[in-house]
Structures are given as structure tokens and as C-alpha cells.
């Protein structure tokens, strides 16, 4: 008898940690934080024992699927049943989640690439395209300026959300400001502390007036070198 019991993300944390150990590369931090933490979770129960979990989004797409080793002979049966019961439309699968990938490939009728995720260990030093560009680690004093710059650069992104986002990473000293003549030319992010502790996740936003000048490449290489010097992949 297979049952699916609706639970919370917090209820599933221990099993999520187990699934993380099987990943062959660091999971995208945005996927982990913004997507999966806001998904709907279910425990998979077989004969009154919790043996796995899965997560779906509002569109009934399956985002996560995990069974413990001892019951994996039932993987396809369980997956087919949850697809039927929850009327799953699509399965979103990370290729570095090998267990889930194998199960999805066995049942999937069509495959489309959704996102490319890059994992790099190489670093290349790069000179700034502007001779007198200044780099600083952001502080709370610059929060409003950073939010205004990011919102404009992202086509009018929600300032309230950006304020919370940048406030958090400024506290962790993960936001870098690249200035030219006192103006923000680019913002860089180095986000750490996720499930894979030795991985750094990098983000770059180049201000509209400074695009197509090589700044994005420079900022990316700067952050990669900084992360490598601190022992991160």
C-alpha cells in the first residue's frame, strides 16, 4: 500500500539532506532556496514506513523525487502512482541528481532543456576594461543605492524583494560593488553557506550604460578568482 502524506519543507529536511549526499555536483542555490523551499512536499509511505519524499509546484510539475536505498526496486511503481494521483504534467530534473534523472528518463515521453548550470574550477585573471574602476564590498549604507541600480538593470524588478535579498547578502559580505567615476557599473555576488559548504555561487548584474564593454567578463573572473583564493569551487 503506497500513500502520499502532505507535509512541510521542515518535516522533510532530514531526507532532503540524505538526497543532497547523492548529488554529483553542487545544486543551484536559487533552485534550493527560492524554488524548492516554496514547493509543496509529500512523504512517501509504504506499509506505514516513510521511505521517501517528493515536491511539486503550483503547476503540478514534479520538482524532486527521492526514495531510500532499501526500497528502490519499487522506484518506477511509486513514481507512476504519484504521477497518476497528483496528475503530474511535467518533471523538472537536474542532471546531477542521477537517481531522479534515471527514473524520469524511463517514463518521460519528451525531453527539453530548461536551464544550463555551469560548474567551473578554472580561474583566469582579467584586467578591468576601465583603468580606474573601484571594487568594494557593499555595506548597509549602500543598500538603497544597490537596490535602485539592480531594479533598473533588471527592467523594474520588485524593490521590496531586492531589498530583502541584498540586505541578507550584504550582512554576509557577499555583495561587491564595481564603480566607475563613483557610479555603479556592476554588482557582483558571491553566495556561500548552502548544502555544499565548499561551493560559491556567483552572480553578476551589469548596469545598462556599461553593457557590451567587457565588464561582465571582468566581474565574473574577479569573483571566480576571489572564490578560488578562499578555497571555494
PDB file of C-alpha atoms in Angstrom, residues 61-179:
ATOM      1  CA  UNK A  61       5.285  19.839 -12.062  1.00  0.00           C
ATOM      2  CA  UNK A  62       7.363  17.309 -10.170  1.00  0.00           C
ATOM      3  CA  UNK A  63      10.496  19.026  -8.850  1.00  0.00           C
ATOM      4  CA  UNK A  64      12.011  16.382  -6.588  1.00  0.00           C
ATOM      5  CA  UNK A  65      11.684  12.618  -6.174  1.00  0.00           C
ATOM      6  CA  UNK A  66      13.645  10.516  -3.704  1.00  0.00           C
ATOM      7  CA  UNK A  67      13.412   7.028  -2.234  1.00  0.00           C
ATOM      8  CA  UNK A  68      15.741   5.478   0.337  1.00  0.00           C
ATOM      9  CA  UNK A  69      18.072   2.755  -0.940  1.00  0.00           C
ATOM     10  CA  UNK A  70      16.233  -0.196   0.618  1.00  0.00           C
ATOM     11  CA  UNK A  71      13.039   0.286  -1.431  1.00  0.00           C
ATOM     12  CA  UNK A  72      14.434   1.398  -4.769  1.00  0.00           C
ATOM     13  CA  UNK A  73      13.251  -1.733  -6.503  1.00  0.00           C
ATOM     14  CA  UNK A  74       9.839  -0.013  -6.283  1.00  0.00           C
ATOM     15  CA  UNK A  75      11.042   3.289  -7.754  1.00  0.00           C
ATOM     16  CA  UNK A  76       9.101   3.092 -11.024  1.00  0.00           C
ATOM     17  CA  UNK A  77       5.921   1.785  -9.378  1.00  0.00           C
ATOM     18  CA  UNK A  78       5.928   4.609  -6.844  1.00  0.00           C
ATOM     19  CA  UNK A  79       6.713   7.256  -9.462  1.00  0.00           C
ATOM     20  CA  UNK A  80       3.949   6.069 -11.775  1.00  0.00           C
ATOM     21  CA  UNK A  81       1.467   6.112  -8.879  1.00  0.00           C
ATOM     22  CA  UNK A  82       2.324   9.635  -7.732  1.00  0.00           C
ATOM     23  CA  UNK A  83       2.128  10.870 -11.334  1.00  0.00           C
ATOM     24  CA  UNK A  84      -1.368   9.381 -11.563  1.00  0.00           C
ATOM     25  CA  UNK A  85      -2.619  10.540  -8.159  1.00  0.00           C
ATOM     26  CA  UNK A  86      -1.293  14.096  -8.454  1.00  0.00           C
ATOM     27  CA  UNK A  87      -1.871  14.486 -12.186  1.00  0.00           C
ATOM     28  CA  UNK A  88       1.757  15.457 -12.809  1.00  0.00           C
ATOM     29  CA  UNK A  89       2.187  17.457 -16.029  1.00  0.00           C
ATOM     30  CA  UNK A  90       5.976  17.649 -16.249  1.00  0.00           C
ATOM     31  CA  UNK A  91       9.058  16.514 -14.382  1.00  0.00           C
ATOM     32  CA  UNK A  92      11.842  19.049 -13.854  1.00  0.00           C
ATOM     33  CA  UNK A  93      15.052  17.124 -13.295  1.00  0.00           C
ATOM     34  CA  UNK A  94      18.605  18.184 -12.524  1.00  0.00           C
ATOM     35  CA  UNK A  95      21.106  16.031 -14.385  1.00  0.00           C
ATOM     36  CA  UNK A  96      23.359  15.938 -11.311  1.00  0.00           C
ATOM     37  CA  UNK A  97      20.515  14.250  -9.386  1.00  0.00           C
ATOM     38  CA  UNK A  98      21.294  10.914 -11.020  1.00  0.00           C
ATOM     39  CA  UNK A  99      18.696   8.815  -9.181  1.00  0.00           C
ATOM     40  CA  UNK A 100      15.767  11.059 -10.085  1.00  0.00           C
ATOM     41  CA  UNK A 101      17.132  11.533 -13.617  1.00  0.00           C
ATOM     42  CA  UNK A 102      17.173   7.794 -14.310  1.00  0.00           C
ATOM     43  CA  UNK A 103      13.595   7.378 -13.069  1.00  0.00           C
ATOM     44  CA  UNK A 104      12.333  10.328 -15.102  1.00  0.00           C
ATOM     45  CA  UNK A 105      14.061   9.212 -18.296  1.00  0.00           C
ATOM     46  CA  UNK A 106      12.373   5.829 -18.026  1.00  0.00           C
ATOM     47  CA  UNK A 107       8.922   7.432 -18.049  1.00  0.00           C
ATOM     48  CA  UNK A 108       9.400  10.705 -19.917  1.00  0.00           C
ATOM     49  CA  UNK A 109       7.930  10.994 -23.403  1.00  0.00           C
ATOM     50  CA  UNK A 110       9.741  14.197 -24.397  1.00  0.00           C
ATOM     51  CA  UNK A 111      12.877  15.937 -23.117  1.00  0.00           C
ATOM     52  CA  UNK A 112      13.531  19.687 -23.232  1.00  0.00           C
ATOM     53  CA  UNK A 113      16.457  21.632 -21.791  1.00  0.00           C
ATOM     54  CA  UNK A 114      15.176  24.116 -19.199  1.00  0.00           C
ATOM     55  CA  UNK A 115      18.355  25.649 -17.726  1.00  0.00           C
ATOM     56  CA  UNK A 116      22.097  25.336 -18.221  1.00  0.00           C
ATOM     57  CA  UNK A 117      24.054  25.234 -14.950  1.00  0.00           C
ATOM     58  CA  UNK A 118      27.801  25.775 -15.075  1.00  0.00           C
ATOM     59  CA  UNK A 119      30.296  24.294 -12.618  1.00  0.00           C
ATOM     60  CA  UNK A 120      33.790  25.710 -13.002  1.00  0.00           C
ATOM     61  CA  UNK A 121      37.081  25.230 -11.171  1.00  0.00           C
ATOM     62  CA  UNK A 122      39.309  27.138 -13.605  1.00  0.00           C
ATOM     63  CA  UNK A 123      40.218  30.753 -12.931  1.00  0.00           C
ATOM     64  CA  UNK A 124      41.530  33.319 -15.392  1.00  0.00           C
ATOM     65  CA  UNK A 125      42.804  36.677 -14.221  1.00  0.00           C
ATOM     66  CA  UNK A 126      41.366  39.619 -16.090  1.00  0.00           C
ATOM     67  CA  UNK A 127      42.162  43.308 -16.226  1.00  0.00           C
ATOM     68  CA  UNK A 128      39.379  45.831 -15.771  1.00  0.00           C
ATOM     69  CA  UNK A 129      38.210  47.365 -19.049  1.00  0.00           C
ATOM     70  CA  UNK A 130      38.254  50.725 -17.225  1.00  0.00           C
ATOM     71  CA  UNK A 131      41.575  51.913 -15.802  1.00  0.00           C
ATOM     72  CA  UNK A 132      40.197  53.473 -12.620  1.00  0.00           C
ATOM     73  CA  UNK A 133      37.346  51.118 -11.718  1.00  0.00           C
ATOM     74  CA  UNK A 134      36.957  50.700  -7.948  1.00  0.00           C
ATOM     75  CA  UNK A 135      35.802  47.500  -6.215  1.00  0.00           C
ATOM     76  CA  UNK A 136      34.321  47.445  -2.732  1.00  0.00           C
ATOM     77  CA  UNK A 137      32.426  45.017  -0.522  1.00  0.00           C
ATOM     78  CA  UNK A 138      28.959  46.509  -0.007  1.00  0.00           C
ATOM     79  CA  UNK A 139      27.700  47.705   3.385  1.00  0.00           C
ATOM     80  CA  UNK A 140      24.216  48.585   4.627  1.00  0.00           C
ATOM     81  CA  UNK A 141      24.950  52.235   3.841  1.00  0.00           C
ATOM     82  CA  UNK A 142      24.792  51.437   0.111  1.00  0.00           C
ATOM     83  CA  UNK A 143      21.688  49.203   0.314  1.00  0.00           C
ATOM     84  CA  UNK A 144      19.228  51.691  -1.180  1.00  0.00           C
ATOM     85  CA  UNK A 145      21.642  52.621  -3.974  1.00  0.00           C
ATOM     86  CA  UNK A 146      22.237  48.922  -4.766  1.00  0.00           C
ATOM     87  CA  UNK A 147      18.517  48.141  -4.850  1.00  0.00           C
ATOM     88  CA  UNK A 148      17.790  51.115  -7.153  1.00  0.00           C
ATOM     89  CA  UNK A 149      20.606  50.106  -9.510  1.00  0.00           C
ATOM     90  CA  UNK A 150      19.598  46.427  -9.592  1.00  0.00           C
ATOM     91  CA  UNK A 151      15.918  47.215 -10.111  1.00  0.00           C
ATOM     92  CA  UNK A 152      16.659  49.416 -13.124  1.00  0.00           C
ATOM     93  CA  UNK A 153      19.170  46.963 -14.578  1.00  0.00           C
ATOM     94  CA  UNK A 154      16.664  44.112 -14.238  1.00  0.00           C
ATOM     95  CA  UNK A 155      13.914  46.006 -16.026  1.00  0.00           C
ATOM     96  CA  UNK A 156      11.994  47.266 -12.999  1.00  0.00           C
ATOM     97  CA  UNK A 157      12.376  44.301 -10.633  1.00  0.00           C
ATOM     98  CA  UNK A 158      10.469  44.366  -7.318  1.00  0.00           C
ATOM     99  CA  UNK A 159      12.395  46.664  -4.955  1.00  0.00           C
ATOM    100  CA  UNK A 160      10.878  45.149  -1.829  1.00  0.00           C
ATOM    101  CA  UNK A 161      12.134  41.684  -2.777  1.00  0.00           C
ATOM    102  CA  UNK A 162      15.523  43.068  -3.821  1.00  0.00           C
ATOM    103  CA  UNK A 163      15.863  44.918  -0.504  1.00  0.00           C
ATOM    104  CA  UNK A 164      15.424  41.716   1.484  1.00  0.00           C
ATOM    105  CA  UNK A 165      17.689  39.789  -0.858  1.00  0.00           C
ATOM    106  CA  UNK A 166      20.570  42.261  -0.828  1.00  0.00           C
ATOM    107  CA  UNK A 167      20.184  43.003   2.868  1.00  0.00           C
ATOM    108  CA  UNK A 168      20.786  39.338   3.598  1.00  0.00           C
ATOM    109  CA  UNK A 169      23.884  39.018   1.412  1.00  0.00           C
ATOM    110  CA  UNK A 170      25.351  42.349   2.480  1.00  0.00           C
ATOM    111  CA  UNK A 171      25.247  41.026   6.049  1.00  0.00           C
ATOM    112  CA  UNK A 172      27.244  38.018   4.859  1.00  0.00           C
ATOM    113  CA  UNK A 173      29.695  40.235   2.942  1.00  0.00           C
ATOM    114  CA  UNK A 174      28.658  38.621  -0.309  1.00  0.00           C
ATOM    115  CA  UNK A 175      27.896  41.712  -2.417  1.00  0.00           C
ATOM    116  CA  UNK A 176      30.576  43.533  -4.405  1.00  0.00           C
ATOM    117  CA  UNK A 177      30.169  46.971  -5.984  1.00  0.00           C
ATOM    118  CA  UNK A 178      32.155  47.822  -9.111  1.00  0.00           C
ATOM    119  CA  UNK A 179      32.225  51.602  -9.584  1.00  0.00           C
TER     120      UNK A 179
END
